Short mmCIF file of C-alpha atoms in Angstrom, two decimals:
data_model
loop_
_atom_site.label_atom_id
_atom_site.label_comp_id
_atom_site.label_asym_id
_atom_site.label_seq_id
_atom_site.Cartn_x
_atom_site.Cartn_y
_atom_site.Cartn_z
CA MET A 694 -107.58 170.05 118.00
CA ALA A 695 -105.42 169.01 115.21
CA GLU A 696 -103.04 171.80 115.96
CA LEU A 697 -102.57 170.40 119.47
CA GLU A 698 -101.87 166.96 117.81
CA ARG A 699 -98.98 168.65 115.81
CA ASP A 700 -97.75 170.41 118.72
CA PRO A 701 -98.55 168.47 121.99
CA ARG A 702 -97.99 169.95 125.37
CA PRO A 703 -94.59 169.20 126.92
CA GLN A 704 -94.74 166.63 129.37
CA PRO A 705 -92.61 166.90 132.74
CA PRO A 706 -89.46 164.70 133.14
CA PRO A 707 -89.88 161.55 135.27
CA GLU A 708 -88.57 162.04 138.72
CA PRO A 709 -85.43 159.85 139.69
CA GLU A 710 -86.44 156.59 141.25
CA PRO A 711 -85.48 156.04 144.87
CA GLY A 712 -82.12 154.53 145.00
CA GLU A 713 -80.94 156.02 141.52
CA CYS A 714 -78.80 158.36 143.64
CA CYS A 715 -75.93 156.52 145.03
CA GLY A 716 -75.23 159.19 147.52
CA GLN A 717 -71.56 159.61 146.75
CA GLY A 718 -71.72 163.13 145.54
CA CYS A 719 -71.40 162.40 141.82
CA ILE A 720 -71.09 165.29 139.28
CA PRO A 721 -73.70 165.85 137.86
CA CYS A 722 -75.99 163.69 140.24
CA VAL A 723 -79.25 162.39 138.79
CA TYR A 724 -81.05 165.11 140.86
CA ASP A 725 -78.75 167.65 139.25
CA LEU A 726 -79.89 166.23 136.00
CA TYR A 727 -83.57 166.10 137.04
CA GLU A 728 -83.41 169.78 137.94
CA GLN A 729 -82.14 170.83 134.74
CA ALA A 730 -84.68 168.80 133.13
CA LEU A 731 -87.37 170.41 135.09
CA GLY A 732 -86.09 173.83 133.99
CA GLU A 733 -85.95 172.91 130.24
CA TYR A 734 -89.61 171.53 130.95
CA GLY A 735 -90.80 174.90 132.27
CA GLU A 736 -89.12 176.88 129.52
CA ALA A 737 -90.88 174.42 126.90
CA LEU A 738 -94.25 174.60 128.62
CA ALA A 739 -94.10 178.49 128.88
CA ALA A 740 -93.28 178.54 124.97
CA TRP A 741 -96.23 176.15 124.34
CA ARG A 742 -98.56 178.05 126.36
CA THR A 743 -97.74 181.18 124.35
CA ARG A 744 -98.43 179.28 121.12
CA HIS A 745 -101.63 177.89 122.61
CA PRO A 746 -103.08 180.58 124.59
CA ASP A 747 -106.76 178.88 124.53
CA ALA A 748 -105.67 175.39 125.44
CA PRO A 749 -107.08 173.79 128.66
CA ALA A 750 -104.63 174.14 131.56
#
């Protein structure tokens, strides 16, 4: 368990709150940034699972 404390499981990014998007087509929009963060989270989680194959799901 100490190993998991040193290398904790990545956490998903928080979803944008209602109203964070102004609806004016900003580039990047908060939803674009969220999608990017989700992709990075997925990559980090896959790498973490490779390092910790026996960790609980």
